[in-house]
Short mmCIF file of C-alpha atoms in Angstrom, two decimals:
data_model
loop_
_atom_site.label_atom_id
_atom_site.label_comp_id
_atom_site.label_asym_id
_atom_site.label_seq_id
_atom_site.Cartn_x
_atom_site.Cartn_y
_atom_site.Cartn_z
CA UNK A 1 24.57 18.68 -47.56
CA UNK A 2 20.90 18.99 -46.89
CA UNK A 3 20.73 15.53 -45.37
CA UNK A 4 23.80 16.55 -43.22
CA UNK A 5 22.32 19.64 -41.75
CA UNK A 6 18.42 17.36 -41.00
CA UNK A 7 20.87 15.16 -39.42
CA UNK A 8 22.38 17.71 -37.49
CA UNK A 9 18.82 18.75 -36.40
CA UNK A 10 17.49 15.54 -35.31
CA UNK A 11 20.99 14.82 -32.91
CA UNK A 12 19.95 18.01 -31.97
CA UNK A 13 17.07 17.54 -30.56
CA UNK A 14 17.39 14.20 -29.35
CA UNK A 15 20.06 15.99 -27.30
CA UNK A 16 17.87 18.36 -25.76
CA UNK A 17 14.78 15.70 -25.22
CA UNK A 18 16.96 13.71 -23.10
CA UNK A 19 18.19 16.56 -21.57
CA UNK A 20 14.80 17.83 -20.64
CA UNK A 21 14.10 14.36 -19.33
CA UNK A 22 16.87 14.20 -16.99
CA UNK A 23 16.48 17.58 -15.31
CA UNK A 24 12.99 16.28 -15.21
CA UNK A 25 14.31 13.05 -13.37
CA UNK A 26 16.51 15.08 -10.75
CA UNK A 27 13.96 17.14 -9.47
CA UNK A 28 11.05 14.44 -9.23
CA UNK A 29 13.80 12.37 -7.57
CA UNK A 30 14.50 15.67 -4.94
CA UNK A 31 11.09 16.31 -4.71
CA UNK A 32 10.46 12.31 -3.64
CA UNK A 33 14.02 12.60 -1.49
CA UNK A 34 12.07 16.03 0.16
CA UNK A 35 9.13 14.24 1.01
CA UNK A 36 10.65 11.30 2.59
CA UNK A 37 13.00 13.26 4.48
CA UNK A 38 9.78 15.51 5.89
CA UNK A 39 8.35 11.78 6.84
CA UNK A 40 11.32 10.99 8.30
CA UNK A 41 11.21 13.63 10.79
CA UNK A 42 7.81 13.42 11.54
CA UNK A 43 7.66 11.35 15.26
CA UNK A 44 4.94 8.89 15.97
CA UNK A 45 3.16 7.58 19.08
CA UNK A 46 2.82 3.68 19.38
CA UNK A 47 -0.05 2.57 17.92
CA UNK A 48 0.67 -0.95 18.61
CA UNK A 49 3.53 -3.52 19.10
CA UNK A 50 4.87 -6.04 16.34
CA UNK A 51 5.03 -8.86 18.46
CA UNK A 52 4.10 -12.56 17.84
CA UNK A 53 2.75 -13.13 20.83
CA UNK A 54 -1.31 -13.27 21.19
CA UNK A 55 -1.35 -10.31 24.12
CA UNK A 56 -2.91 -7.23 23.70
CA UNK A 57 -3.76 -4.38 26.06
CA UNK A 58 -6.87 -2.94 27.20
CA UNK A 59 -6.98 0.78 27.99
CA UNK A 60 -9.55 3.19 29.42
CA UNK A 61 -9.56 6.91 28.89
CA UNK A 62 -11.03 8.74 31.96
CA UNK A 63 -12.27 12.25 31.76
CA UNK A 64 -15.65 12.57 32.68
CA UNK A 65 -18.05 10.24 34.78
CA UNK A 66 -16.73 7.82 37.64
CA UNK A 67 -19.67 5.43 38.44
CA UNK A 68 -18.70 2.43 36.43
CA UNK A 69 -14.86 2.65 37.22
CA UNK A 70 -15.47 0.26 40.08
CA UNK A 71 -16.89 -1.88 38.05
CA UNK A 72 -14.09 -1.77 34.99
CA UNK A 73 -12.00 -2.89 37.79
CA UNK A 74 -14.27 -5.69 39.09
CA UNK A 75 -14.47 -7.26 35.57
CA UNK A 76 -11.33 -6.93 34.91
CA UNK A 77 -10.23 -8.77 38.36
CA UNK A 78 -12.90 -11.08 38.03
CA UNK A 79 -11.54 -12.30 34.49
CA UNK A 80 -7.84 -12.17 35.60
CA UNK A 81 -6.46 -9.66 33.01
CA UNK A 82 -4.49 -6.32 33.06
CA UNK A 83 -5.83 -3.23 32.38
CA UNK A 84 -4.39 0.73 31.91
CA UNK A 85 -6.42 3.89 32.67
CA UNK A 86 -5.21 7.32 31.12
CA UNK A 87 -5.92 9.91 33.92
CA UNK A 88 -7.16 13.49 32.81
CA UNK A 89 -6.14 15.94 35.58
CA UNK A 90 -9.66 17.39 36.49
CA UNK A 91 -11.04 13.88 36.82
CA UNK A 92 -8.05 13.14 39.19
CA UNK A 93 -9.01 16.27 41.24
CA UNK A 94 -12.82 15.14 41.11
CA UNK A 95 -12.09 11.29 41.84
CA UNK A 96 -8.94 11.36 43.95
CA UNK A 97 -10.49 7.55 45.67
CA UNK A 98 -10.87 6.38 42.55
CA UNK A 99 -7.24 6.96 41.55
CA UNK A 100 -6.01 5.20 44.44
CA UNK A 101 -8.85 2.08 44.05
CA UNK A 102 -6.83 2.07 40.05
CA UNK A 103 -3.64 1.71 41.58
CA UNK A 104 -4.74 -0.52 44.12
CA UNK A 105 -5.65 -2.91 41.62
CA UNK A 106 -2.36 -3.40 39.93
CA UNK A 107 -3.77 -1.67 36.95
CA UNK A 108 -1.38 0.94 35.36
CA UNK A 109 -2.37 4.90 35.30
CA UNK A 110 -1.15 6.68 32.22
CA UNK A 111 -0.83 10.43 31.68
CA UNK A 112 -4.10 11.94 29.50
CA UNK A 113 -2.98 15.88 30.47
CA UNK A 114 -4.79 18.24 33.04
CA UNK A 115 -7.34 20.05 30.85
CA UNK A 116 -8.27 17.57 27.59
CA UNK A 117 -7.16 19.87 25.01
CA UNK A 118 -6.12 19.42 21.82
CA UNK A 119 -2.35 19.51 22.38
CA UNK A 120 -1.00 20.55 18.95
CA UNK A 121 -2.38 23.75 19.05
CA UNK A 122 -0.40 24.69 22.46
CA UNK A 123 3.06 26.10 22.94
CA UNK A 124 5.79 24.10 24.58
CA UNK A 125 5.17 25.40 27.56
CA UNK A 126 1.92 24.78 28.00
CA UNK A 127 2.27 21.54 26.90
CA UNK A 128 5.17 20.86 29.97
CA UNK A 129 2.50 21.67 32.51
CA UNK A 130 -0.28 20.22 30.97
CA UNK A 131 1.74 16.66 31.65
CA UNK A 132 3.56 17.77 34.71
CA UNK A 133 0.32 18.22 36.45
CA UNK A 134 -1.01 14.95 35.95
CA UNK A 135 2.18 12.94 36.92
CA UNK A 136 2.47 15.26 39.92
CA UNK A 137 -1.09 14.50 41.33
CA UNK A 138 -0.79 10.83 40.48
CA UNK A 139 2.35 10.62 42.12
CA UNK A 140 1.20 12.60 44.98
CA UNK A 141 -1.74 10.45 45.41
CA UNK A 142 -0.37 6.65 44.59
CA UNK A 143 3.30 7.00 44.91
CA UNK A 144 3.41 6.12 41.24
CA UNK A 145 5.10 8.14 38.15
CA UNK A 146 3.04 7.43 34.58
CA UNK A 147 4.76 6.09 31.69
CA UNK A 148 2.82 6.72 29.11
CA UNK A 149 1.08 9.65 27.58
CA UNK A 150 -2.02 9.49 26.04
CA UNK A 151 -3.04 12.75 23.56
CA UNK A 152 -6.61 13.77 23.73
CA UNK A 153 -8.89 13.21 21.00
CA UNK A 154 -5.28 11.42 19.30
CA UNK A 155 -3.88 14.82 18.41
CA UNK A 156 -0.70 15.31 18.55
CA UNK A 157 2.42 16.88 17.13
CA UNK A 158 6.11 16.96 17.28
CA UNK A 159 6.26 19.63 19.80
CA UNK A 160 4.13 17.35 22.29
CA UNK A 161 5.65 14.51 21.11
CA UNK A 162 9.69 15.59 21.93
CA UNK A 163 7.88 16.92 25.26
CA UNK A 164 6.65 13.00 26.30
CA UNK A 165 10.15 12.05 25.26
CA UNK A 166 11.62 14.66 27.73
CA UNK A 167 9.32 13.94 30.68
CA UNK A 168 10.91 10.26 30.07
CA UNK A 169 7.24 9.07 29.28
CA UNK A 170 6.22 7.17 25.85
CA UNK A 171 3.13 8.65 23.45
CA UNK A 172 0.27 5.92 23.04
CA UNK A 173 -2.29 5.38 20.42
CA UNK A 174 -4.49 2.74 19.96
CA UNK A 175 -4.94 0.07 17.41
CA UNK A 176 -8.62 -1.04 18.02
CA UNK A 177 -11.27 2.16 18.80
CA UNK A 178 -14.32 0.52 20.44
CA UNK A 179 -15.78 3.67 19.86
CA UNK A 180 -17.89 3.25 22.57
CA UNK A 181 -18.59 6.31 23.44
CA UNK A 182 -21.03 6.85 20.85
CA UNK A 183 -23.63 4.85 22.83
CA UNK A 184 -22.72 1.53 20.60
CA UNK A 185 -24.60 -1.42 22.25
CA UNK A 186 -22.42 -4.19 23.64
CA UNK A 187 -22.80 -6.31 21.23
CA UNK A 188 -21.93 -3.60 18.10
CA UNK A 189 -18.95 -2.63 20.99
CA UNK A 190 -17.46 -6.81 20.35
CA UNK A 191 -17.90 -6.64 17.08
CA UNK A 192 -15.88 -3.23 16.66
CA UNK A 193 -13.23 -4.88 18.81
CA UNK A 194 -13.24 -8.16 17.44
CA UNK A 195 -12.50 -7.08 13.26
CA UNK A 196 -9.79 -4.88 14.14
CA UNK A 197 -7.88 -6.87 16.98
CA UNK A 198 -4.43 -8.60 16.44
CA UNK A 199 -1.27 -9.78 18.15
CA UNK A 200 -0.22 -6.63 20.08
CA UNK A 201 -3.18 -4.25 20.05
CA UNK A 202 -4.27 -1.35 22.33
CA UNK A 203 -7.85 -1.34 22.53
CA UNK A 204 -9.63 1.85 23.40
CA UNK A 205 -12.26 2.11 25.87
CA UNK A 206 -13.78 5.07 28.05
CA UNK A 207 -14.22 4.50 31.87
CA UNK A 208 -17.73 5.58 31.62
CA UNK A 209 -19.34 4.99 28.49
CA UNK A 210 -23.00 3.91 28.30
CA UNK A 211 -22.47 -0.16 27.70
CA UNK A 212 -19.05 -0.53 28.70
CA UNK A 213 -20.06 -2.85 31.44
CA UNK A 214 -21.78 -4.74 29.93
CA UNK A 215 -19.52 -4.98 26.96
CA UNK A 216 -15.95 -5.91 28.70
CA UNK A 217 -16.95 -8.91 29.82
CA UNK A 218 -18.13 -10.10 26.01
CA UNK A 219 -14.76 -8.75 25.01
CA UNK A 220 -12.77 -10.49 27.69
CA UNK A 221 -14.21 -13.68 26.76
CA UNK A 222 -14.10 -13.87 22.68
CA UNK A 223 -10.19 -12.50 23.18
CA UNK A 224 -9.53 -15.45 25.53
CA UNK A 225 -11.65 -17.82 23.41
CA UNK A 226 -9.24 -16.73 20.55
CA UNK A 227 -5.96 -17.29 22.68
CA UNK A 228 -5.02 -13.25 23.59
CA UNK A 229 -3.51 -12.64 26.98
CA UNK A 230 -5.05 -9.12 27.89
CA UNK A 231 -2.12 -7.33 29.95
CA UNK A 232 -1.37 -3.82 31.26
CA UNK A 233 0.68 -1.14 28.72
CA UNK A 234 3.75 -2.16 30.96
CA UNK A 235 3.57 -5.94 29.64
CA UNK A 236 2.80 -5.11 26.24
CA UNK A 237 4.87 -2.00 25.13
CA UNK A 238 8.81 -2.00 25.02
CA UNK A 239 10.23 0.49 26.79
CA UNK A 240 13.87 0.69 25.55
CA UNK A 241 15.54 -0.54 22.59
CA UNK A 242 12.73 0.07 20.51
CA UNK A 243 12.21 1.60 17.56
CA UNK A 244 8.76 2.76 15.53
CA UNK A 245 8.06 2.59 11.91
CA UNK A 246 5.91 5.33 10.10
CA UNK A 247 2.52 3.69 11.23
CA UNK A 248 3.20 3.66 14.84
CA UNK A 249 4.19 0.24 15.10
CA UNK A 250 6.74 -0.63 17.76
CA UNK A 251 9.55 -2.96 16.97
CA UNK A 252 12.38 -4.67 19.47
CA UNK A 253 15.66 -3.80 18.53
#
């Protein structure tokens, strides 16, 4: 009788362990289906492009300083490779030459919004007309409408994000910061460039940091010595049919 009843007991609570463990098991598994679902939702920029094709593209954020654009575009005509600059609106109002000269070139002009803000922090609104006045003054002034949307200082958000969508434009990252604009020396500038690069990286330079010209053209030739094809966003990025995994890598369909 008394071994019947400890019996009992034991089931018992062998019942109720297991019990315990698969409540435990539901909600770590709703918690994990949560989480992934929040991911999920989350949108992305392209950081770079799966591709396996050596090509990668050099970029060049403009927002302050003009005097070495010329040259950017020298080098990069010189060397025979592509290049994209992302405008910032009160450059384009400063520089309005310049942003023909970029056009002129064959280089592509991407969107980098008017003021240089940090873009998650504004409404919807603001956002619209913080892009809306750069593709209207580069359109007014080159006859061209930007495809891509660069975020100042890489901050972004949903909001901004489903706003580049609308506007029919596409958010970019980069893959490679030179980080050039911390006065790096050409030299540290390659280097930087050189341990990060791969097949279908955007590279991120500033129009008018301190060694920049005399960087590109050691960049230019260690990523032709290594068989890249520099080209403009255009060549490198798919535009439809696309889609992008969770670490802003872009994939053809």
């Amino acid at each position: 009788m008394i071994y019947s009843i400890k019996k009992k007991s034991i089931i018992g609570t062998v019942v109720i362990v297991l019990l315990i463990a698969i409540c435990a098991t539901c909600m770590a598994n709703r918690d994990v289906t949560a989480v992934f679902n929040n991911q999920s939702l989350r949108k992305v920029p392209v950081y770079g492009v799966d591709t396996q094709e050596k090509v990668v593209a050099l970029t060049f954020d403009a927002a302050w300083g003009a005097d070495k654009t010329q040259g950017i575009l020298d080098t990069l005509e010189k060397h025979g490779v592509g290049g994209t600059f992302f405008l910032v609106g009160f450059w384009i109002d400063k520089y309005p030459d310049m942003v023909k000269k970029i056009a002129e070139s064959g280089c592509d002009i991407g969107n980098h919004s008017k003021e240089h803000l940090n873009m998650s922090t504004l409404s919807k609104e603001k956002v619209e007309s913080e892009l809306d006045y750069v593709s209207e003054k580069v359109n007014e002034l080159t006859g061209i409408q930007p495809k891509f949307f660069r975020p100042p200082f890489g901050d972004y958000n949903n909001t901004l994000l489903e706003v580049v969508e609308e506007k029919n434009m596409i958010g970019v990252q980069w893959t490679v910061d030179s980080l050039d604009w911390k006065g790096l020396s050409a030299a540290e500038i390659l280097s930087r460039v050189n341990s990060g690069v791969k097949n279908g990286s955007i590279i991120l330079f500033h129009n008018n940091s301190d060694n920049i010209l005399e960087a590109l053209p050691l960049v230019i030739a260690n990523l032709k010595n290594q068989g890249y094809k520099m080209v403009t966003l255009s060549n490198l990025i798919y535009q439809d049919d696309f889609t992008i995994d969770g670490n802003g890598i872009q994939h053809k369909k």
